CSV table of N, CA and C in Angstrom, one decimal:
chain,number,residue,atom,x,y,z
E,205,UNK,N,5.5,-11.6,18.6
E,205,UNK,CA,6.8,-11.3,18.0
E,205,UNK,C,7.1,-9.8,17.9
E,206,UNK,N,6.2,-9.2,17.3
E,206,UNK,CA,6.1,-7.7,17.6
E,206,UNK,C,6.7,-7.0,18.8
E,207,UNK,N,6.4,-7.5,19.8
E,207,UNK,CA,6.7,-7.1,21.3
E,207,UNK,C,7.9,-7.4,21.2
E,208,UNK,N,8.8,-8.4,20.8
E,208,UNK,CA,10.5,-8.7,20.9
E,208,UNK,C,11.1,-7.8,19.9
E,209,UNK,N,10.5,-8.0,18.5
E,209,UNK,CA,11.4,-6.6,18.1
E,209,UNK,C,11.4,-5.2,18.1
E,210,UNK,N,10.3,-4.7,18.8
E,210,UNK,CA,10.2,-3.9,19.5
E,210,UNK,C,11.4,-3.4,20.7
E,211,UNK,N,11.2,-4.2,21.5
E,211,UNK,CA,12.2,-4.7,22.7
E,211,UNK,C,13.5,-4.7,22.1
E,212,UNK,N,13.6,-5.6,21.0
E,212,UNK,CA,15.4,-5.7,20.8
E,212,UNK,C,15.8,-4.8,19.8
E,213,UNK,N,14.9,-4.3,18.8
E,213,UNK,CA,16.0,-3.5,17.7
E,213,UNK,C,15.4,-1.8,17.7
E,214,UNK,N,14.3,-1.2,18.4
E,214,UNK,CA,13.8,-0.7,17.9
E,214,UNK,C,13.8,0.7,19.2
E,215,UNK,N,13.5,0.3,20.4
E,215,UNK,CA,13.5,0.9,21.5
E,215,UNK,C,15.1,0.9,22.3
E,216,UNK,N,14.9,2.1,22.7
E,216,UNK,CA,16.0,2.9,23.3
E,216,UNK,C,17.6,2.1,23.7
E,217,UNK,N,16.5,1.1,24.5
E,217,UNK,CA,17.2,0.2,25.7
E,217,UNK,C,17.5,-1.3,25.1
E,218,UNK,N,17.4,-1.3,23.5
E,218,UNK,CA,17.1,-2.9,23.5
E,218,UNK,C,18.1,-3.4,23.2
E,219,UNK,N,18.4,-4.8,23.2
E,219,UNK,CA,19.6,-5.0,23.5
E,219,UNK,C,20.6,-5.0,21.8
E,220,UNK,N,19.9,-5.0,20.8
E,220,UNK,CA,20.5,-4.6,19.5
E,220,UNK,C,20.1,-3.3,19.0
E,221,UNK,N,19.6,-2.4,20.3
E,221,UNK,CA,18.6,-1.3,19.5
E,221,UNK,C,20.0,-1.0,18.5
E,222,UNK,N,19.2,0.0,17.1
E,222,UNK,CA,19.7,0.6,16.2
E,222,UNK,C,19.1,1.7,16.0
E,223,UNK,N,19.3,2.9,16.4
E,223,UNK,CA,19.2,4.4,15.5
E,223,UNK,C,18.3,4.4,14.5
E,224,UNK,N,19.0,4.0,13.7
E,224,UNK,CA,18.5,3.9,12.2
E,224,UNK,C,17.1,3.4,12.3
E,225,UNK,N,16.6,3.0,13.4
E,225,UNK,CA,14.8,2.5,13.2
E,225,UNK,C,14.2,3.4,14.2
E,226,UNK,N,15.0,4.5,14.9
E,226,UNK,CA,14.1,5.6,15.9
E,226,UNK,C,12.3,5.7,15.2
E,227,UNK,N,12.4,6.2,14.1
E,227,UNK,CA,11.2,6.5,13.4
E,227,UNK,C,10.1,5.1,13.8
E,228,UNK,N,10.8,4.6,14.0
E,228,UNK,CA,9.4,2.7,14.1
E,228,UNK,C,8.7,2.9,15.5
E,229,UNK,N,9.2,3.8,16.3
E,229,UNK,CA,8.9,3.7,17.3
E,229,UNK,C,7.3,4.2,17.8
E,230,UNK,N,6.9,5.0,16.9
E,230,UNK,CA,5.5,5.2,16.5
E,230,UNK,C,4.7,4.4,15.3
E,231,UNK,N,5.4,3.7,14.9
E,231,UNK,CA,4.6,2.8,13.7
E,231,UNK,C,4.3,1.4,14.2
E,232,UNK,N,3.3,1.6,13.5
E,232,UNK,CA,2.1,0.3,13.5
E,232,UNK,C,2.9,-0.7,12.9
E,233,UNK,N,3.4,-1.8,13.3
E,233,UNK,CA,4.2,-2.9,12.3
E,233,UNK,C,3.1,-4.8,12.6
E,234,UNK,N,3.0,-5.0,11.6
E,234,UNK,CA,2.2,-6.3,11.6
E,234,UNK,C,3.4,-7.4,11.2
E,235,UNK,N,3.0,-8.8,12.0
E,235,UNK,CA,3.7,-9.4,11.8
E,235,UNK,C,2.9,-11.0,11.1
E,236,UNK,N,3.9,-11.6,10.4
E,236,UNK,CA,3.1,-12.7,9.7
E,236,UNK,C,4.0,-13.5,10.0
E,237,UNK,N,4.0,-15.1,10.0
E,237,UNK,CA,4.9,-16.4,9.7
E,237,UNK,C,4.0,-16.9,8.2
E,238,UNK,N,4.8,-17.4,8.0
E,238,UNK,CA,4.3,-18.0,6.5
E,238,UNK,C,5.6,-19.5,6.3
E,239,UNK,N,4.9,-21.0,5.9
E,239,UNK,CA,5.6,-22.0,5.2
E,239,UNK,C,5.3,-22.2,4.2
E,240,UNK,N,4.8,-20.9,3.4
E,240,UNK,CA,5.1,-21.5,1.7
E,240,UNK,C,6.6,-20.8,1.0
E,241,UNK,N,6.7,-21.5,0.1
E,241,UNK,CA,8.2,-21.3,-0.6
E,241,UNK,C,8.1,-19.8,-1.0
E,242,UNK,N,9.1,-19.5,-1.2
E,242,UNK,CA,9.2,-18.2,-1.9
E,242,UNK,C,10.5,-18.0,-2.8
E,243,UNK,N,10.5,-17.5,-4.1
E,243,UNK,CA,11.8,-17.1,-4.4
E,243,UNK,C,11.7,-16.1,-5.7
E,244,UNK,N,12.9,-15.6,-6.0
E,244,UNK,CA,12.9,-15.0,-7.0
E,244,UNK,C,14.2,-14.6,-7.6
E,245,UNK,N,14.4,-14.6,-9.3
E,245,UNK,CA,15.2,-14.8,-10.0
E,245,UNK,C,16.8,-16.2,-9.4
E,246,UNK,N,15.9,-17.0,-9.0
E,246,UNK,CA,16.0,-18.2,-8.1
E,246,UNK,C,17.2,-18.3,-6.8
E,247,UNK,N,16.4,-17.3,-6.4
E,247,UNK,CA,16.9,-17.2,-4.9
E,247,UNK,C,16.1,-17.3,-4.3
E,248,UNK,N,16.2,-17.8,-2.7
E,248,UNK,CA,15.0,-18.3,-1.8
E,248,UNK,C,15.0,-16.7,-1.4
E,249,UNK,N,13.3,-16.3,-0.8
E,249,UNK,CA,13.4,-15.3,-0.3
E,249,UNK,C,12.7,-16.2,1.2
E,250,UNK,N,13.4,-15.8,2.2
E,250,UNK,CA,12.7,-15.6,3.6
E,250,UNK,C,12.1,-14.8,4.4
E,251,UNK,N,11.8,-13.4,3.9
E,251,UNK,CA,11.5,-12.4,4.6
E,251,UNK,C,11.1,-11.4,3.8
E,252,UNK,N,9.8,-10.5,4.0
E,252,UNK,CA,9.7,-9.5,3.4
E,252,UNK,C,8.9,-8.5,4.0
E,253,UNK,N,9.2,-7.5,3.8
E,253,UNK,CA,8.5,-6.0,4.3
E,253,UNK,C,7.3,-4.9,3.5
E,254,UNK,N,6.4,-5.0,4.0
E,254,UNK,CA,5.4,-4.3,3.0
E,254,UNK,C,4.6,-3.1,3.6
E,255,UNK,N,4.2,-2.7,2.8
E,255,UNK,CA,3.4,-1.5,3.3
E,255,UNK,C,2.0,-2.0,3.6
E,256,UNK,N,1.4,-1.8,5.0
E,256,UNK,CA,0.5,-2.5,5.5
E,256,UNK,C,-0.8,-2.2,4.0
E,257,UNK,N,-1.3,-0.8,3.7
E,257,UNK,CA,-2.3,-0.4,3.0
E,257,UNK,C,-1.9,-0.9,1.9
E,258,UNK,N,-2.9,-2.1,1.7
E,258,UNK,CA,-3.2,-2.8,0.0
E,258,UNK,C,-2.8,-1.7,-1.0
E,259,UNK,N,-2.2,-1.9,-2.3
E,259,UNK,CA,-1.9,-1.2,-3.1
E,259,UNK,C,-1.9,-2.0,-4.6
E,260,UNK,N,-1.4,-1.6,-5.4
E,260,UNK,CA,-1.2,-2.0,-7.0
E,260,UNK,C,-2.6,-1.9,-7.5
E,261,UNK,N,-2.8,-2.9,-8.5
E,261,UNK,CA,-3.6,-3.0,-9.6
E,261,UNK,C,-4.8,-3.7,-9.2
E,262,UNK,N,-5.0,-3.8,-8.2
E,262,UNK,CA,-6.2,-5.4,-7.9
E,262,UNK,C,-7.7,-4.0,-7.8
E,263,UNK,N,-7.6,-2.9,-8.1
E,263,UNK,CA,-9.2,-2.4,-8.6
E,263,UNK,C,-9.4,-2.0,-6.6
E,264,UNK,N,-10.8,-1.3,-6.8
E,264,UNK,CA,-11.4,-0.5,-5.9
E,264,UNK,C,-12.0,-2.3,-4.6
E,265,UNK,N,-12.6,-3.0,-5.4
E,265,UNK,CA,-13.2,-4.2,-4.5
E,265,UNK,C,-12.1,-4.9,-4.1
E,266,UNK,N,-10.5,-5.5,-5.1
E,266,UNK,CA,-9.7,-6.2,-4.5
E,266,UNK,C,-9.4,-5.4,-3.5
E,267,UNK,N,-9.1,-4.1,-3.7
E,267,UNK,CA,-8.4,-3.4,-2.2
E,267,UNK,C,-9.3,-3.4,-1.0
E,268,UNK,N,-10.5,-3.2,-1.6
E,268,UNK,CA,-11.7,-3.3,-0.1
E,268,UNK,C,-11.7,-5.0,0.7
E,269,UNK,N,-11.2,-6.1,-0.3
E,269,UNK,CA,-11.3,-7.8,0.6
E,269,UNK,C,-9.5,-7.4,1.0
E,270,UNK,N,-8.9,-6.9,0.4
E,270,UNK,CA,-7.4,-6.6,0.9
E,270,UNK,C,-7.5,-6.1,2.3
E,271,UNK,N,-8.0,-5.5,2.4
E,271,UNK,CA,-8.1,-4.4,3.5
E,271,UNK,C,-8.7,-4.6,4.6
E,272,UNK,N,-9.9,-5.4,4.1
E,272,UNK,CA,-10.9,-5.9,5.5
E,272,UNK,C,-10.1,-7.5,6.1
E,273,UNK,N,-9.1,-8.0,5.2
E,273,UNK,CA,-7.9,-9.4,5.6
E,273,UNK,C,-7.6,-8.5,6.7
E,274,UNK,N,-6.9,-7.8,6.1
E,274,UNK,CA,-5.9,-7.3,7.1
E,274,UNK,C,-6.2,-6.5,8.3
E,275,UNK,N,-7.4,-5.9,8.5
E,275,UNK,CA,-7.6,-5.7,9.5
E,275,UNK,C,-7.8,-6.7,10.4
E,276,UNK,N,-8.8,-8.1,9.7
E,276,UNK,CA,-9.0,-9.0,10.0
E,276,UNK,C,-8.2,-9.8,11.3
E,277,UNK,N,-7.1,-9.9,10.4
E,277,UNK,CA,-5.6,-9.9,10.7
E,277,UNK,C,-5.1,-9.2,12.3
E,278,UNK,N,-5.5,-8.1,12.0
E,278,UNK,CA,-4.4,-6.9,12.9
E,278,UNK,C,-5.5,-6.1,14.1
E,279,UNK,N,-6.5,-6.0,13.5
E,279,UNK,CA,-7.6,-5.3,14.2
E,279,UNK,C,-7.5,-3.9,13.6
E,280,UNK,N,-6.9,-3.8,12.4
E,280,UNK,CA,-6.3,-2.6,11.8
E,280,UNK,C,-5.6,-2.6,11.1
E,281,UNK,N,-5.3,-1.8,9.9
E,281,UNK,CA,-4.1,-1.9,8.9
E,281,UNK,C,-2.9,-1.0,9.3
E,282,UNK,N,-1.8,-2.0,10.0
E,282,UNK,CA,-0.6,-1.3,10.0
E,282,UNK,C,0.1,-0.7,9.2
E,283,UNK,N,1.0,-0.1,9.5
E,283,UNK,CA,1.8,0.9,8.9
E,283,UNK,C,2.8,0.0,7.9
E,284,UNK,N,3.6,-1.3,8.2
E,284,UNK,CA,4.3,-2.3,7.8
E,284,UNK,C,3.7,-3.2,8.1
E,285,UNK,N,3.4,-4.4,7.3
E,285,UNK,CA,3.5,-5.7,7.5
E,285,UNK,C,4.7,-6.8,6.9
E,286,UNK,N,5.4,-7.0,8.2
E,286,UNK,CA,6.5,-8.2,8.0
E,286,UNK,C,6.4,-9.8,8.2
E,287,UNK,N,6.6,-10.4,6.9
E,287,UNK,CA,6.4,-11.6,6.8
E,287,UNK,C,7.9,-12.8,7.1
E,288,UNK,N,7.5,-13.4,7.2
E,288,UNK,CA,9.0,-14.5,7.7
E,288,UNK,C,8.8,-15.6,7.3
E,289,UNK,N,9.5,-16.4,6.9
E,289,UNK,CA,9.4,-18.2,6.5
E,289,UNK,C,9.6,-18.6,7.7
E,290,UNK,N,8.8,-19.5,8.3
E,290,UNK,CA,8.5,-20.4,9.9
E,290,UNK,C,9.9,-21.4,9.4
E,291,UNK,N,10.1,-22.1,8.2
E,291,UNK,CA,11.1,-23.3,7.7
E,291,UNK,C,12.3,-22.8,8.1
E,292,UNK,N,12.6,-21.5,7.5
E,292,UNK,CA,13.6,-20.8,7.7
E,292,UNK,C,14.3,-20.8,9.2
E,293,UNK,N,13.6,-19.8,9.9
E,293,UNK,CA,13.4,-19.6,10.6
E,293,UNK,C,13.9,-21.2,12.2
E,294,UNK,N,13.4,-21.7,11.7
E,294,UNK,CA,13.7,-23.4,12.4
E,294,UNK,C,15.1,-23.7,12.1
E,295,UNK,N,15.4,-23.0,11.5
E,295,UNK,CA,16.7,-23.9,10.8
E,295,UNK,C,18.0,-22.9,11.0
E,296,UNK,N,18.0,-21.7,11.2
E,296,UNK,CA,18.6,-20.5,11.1
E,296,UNK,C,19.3,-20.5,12.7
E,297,UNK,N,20.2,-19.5,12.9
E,297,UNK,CA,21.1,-19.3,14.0
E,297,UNK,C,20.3,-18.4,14.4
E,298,UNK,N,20.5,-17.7,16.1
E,298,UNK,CA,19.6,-16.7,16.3
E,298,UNK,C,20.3,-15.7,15.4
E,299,UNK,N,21.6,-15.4,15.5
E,299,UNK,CA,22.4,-14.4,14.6
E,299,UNK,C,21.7,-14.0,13.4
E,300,UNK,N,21.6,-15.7,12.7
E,300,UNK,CA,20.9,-15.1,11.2
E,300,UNK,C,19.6,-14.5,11.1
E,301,UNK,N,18.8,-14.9,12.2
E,301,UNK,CA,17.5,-14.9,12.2
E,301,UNK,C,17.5,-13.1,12.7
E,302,UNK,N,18.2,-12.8,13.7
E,302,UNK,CA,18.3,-11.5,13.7
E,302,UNK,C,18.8,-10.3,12.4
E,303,UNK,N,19.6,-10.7,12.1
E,303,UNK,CA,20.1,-9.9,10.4
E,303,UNK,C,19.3,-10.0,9.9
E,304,UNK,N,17.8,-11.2,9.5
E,304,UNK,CA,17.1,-11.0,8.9
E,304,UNK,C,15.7,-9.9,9.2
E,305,UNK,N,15.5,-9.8,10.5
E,305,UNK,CA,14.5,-8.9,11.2
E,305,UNK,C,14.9,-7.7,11.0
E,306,UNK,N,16.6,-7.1,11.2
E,306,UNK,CA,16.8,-5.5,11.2
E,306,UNK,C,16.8,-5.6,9.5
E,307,UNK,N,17.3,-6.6,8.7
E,307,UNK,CA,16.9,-6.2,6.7
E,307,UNK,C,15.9,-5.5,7.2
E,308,UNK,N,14.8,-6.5,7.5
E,308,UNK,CA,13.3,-6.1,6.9
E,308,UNK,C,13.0,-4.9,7.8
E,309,UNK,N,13.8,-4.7,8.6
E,309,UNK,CA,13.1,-3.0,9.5
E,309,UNK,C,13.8,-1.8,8.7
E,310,UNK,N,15.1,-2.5,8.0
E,310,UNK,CA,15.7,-1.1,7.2
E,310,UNK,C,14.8,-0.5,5.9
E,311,UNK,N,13.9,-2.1,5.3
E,311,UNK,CA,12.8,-1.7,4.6
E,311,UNK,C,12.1,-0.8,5.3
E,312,UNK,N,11.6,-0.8,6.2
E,312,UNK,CA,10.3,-0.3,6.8
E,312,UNK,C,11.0,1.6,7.2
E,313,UNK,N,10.8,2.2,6.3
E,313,UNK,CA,11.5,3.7,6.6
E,313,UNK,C,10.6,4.7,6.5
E,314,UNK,N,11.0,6.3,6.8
E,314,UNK,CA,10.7,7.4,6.9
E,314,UNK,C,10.8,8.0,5.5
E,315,UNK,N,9.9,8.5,5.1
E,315,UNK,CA,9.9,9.4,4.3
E,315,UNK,C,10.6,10.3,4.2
E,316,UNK,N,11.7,11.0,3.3
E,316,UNK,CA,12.2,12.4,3.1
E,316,UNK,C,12.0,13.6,1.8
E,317,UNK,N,12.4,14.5,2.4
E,317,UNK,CA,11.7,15.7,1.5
E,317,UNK,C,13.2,15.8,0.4
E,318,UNK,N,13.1,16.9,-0.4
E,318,UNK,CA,14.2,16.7,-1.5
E,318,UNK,C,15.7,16.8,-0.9
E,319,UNK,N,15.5,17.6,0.2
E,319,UNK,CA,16.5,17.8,1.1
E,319,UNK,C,17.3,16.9,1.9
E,320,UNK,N,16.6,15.8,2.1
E,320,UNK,CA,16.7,14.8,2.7
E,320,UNK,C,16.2,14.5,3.9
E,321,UNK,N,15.8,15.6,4.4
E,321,UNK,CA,15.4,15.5,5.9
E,321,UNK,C,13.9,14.7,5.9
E,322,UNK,N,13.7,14.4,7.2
E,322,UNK,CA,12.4,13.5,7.3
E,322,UNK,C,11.1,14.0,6.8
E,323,UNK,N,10.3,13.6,6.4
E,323,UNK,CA,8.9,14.2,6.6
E,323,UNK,C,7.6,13.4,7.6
E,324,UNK,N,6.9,14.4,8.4
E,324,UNK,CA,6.2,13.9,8.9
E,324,UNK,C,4.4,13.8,8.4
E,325,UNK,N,3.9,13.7,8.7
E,325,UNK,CA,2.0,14.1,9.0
E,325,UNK,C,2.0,15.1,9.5
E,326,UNK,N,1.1,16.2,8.6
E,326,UNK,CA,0.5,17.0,9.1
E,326,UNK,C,-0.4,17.2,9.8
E,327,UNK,N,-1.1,16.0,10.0
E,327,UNK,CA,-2.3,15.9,10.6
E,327,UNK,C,-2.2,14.9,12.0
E,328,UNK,N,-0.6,14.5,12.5
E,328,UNK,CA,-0.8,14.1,13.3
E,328,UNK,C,0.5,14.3,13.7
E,329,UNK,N,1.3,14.7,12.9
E,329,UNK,CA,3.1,15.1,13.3
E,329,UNK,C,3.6,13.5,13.3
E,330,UNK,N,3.1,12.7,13.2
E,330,UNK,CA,4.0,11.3,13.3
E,330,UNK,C,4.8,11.3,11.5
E,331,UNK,N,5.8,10.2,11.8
E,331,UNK,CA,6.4,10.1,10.6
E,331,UNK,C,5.6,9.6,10.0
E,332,UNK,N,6.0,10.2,8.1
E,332,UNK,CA,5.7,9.6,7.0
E,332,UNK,C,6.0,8.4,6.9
E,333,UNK,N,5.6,7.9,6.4
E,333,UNK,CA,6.3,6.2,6.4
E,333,UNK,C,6.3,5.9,4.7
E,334,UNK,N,7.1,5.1,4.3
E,334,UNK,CA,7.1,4.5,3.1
E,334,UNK,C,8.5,3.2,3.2
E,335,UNK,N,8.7,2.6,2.1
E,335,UNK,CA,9.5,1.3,2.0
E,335,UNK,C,11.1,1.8,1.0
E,336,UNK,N,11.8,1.1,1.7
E,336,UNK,CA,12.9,1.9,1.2
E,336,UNK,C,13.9,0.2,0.7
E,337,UNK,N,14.3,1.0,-0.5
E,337,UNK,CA,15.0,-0.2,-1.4
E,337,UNK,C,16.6,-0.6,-0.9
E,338,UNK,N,17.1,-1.6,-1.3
E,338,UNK,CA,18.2,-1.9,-1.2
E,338,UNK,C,19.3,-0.6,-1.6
E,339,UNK,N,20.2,-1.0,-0.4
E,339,UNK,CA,21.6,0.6,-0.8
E,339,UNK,C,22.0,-0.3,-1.9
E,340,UNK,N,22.8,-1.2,-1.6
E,340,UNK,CA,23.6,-2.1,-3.2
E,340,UNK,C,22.9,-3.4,-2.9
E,341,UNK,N,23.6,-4.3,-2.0
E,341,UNK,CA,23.2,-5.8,-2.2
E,341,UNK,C,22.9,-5.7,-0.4
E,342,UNK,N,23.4,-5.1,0.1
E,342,UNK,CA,23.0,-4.9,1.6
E,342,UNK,C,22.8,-3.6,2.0
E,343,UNK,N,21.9,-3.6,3.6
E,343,UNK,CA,22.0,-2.2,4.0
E,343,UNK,C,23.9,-2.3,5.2
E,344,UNK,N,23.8,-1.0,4.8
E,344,UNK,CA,25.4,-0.4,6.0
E,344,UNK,C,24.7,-0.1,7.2
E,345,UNK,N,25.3,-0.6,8.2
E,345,UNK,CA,24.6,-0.1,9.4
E,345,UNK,C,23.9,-1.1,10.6
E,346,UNK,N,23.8,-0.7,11.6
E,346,UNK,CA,23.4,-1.6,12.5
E,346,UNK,C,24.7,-2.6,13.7
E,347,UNK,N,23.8,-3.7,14.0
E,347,UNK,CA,24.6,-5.1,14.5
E,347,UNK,C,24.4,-6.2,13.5
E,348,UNK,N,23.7,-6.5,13.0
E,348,UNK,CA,23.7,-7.5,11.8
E,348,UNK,C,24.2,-6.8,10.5
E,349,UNK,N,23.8,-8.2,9.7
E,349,UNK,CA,24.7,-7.8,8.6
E,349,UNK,C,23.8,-8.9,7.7
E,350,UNK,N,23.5,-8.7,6.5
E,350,UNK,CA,23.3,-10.0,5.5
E,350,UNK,C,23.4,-10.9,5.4
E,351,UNK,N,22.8,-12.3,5.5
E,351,UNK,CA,23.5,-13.5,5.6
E,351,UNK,C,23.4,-13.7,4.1
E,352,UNK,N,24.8,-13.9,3.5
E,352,UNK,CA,25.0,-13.9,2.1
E,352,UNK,C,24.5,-15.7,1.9
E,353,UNK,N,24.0,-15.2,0.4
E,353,UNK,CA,23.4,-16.8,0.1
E,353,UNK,C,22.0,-16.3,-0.3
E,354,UNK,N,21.2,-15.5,0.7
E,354,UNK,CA,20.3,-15.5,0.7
E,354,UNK,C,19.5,-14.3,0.2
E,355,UNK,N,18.2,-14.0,0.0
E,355,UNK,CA,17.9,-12.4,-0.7
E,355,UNK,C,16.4,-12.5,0.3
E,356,UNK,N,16.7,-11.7,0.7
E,356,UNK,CA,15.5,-10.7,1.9
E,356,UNK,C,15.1,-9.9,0.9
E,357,UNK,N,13.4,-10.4,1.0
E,357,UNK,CA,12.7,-9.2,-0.2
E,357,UNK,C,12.2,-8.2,0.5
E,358,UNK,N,12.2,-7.3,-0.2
E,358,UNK,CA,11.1,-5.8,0.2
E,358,UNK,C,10.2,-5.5,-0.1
């Protein structure tokens, strides 16, 4: 699945490419399906975007079995890992199913400096990466658009 949104939202030529994800085009993105339920403040969630490298509270050993999953996983820890509901997904229009892939790529963003401009790696010149929150209740921008009803988490 990697390889198609690659192909359709992210590269040059694709057929929804969007601007707004140039920076993905050197990033590591992992992809998951998942059919367990998800929700929150009781809305379904079907999708979500994360920062590949384990983080929070789970201590020096939960990040080390975090970390060796996911390489597990990936053969490496990417830069993003995006998850999707398989249920969803089965049931959804290609349309919606697409709005939901560029949400979760608008999560998946560039770092900027106070100025706003991008920042990259010093040590490699690739972009910074980090996760970027909701503008209001949707992102502006793109070919898709939110399918209302629903809450795409980040």
């Amino acid at each position: 699945m990697v390889e198609w949104v690659r192909a359709t939202f992210i590269e040059d030529d694709g057929k929804l490419f969007n601007p707004d994800h140039l920076h993905l085009q050197s990033a590591s993105i992992g992809m998951l399906w998942t059919n367990v339920s998800n929700s929150r403040k009781g809305r379904r969630i079907v999708g979500q975007c994360e920062e590949g490298q384990p983080s929070g509270t789970m201590g020096k050993w939960g990040k080390a079995r975090a970390e060796e999953q996911i390489v597990g996983w990936f053969g490496h820890v990417p830069d993003f890992i995006l998850t999707f509901n398989a249920d969803y997904a089965l049931s959804c229009s290609d349309a919606e199913f697409c709005a939901l892939v560029e949400h979760e790529l608008y999560h998946a963003a560039q770092e900027t400096d106070p100025f706003d401009a991008p920042k990259f790696r010093k040590s490699t010149g690739l972009p910074a990466f980090t996760l970027r929150g909701h503008d209001i209740e949707e992102f502006i921008g793109g070919c898709c658009h939110l399918v209302y009803g629903l809450r795409f988490a980040g």
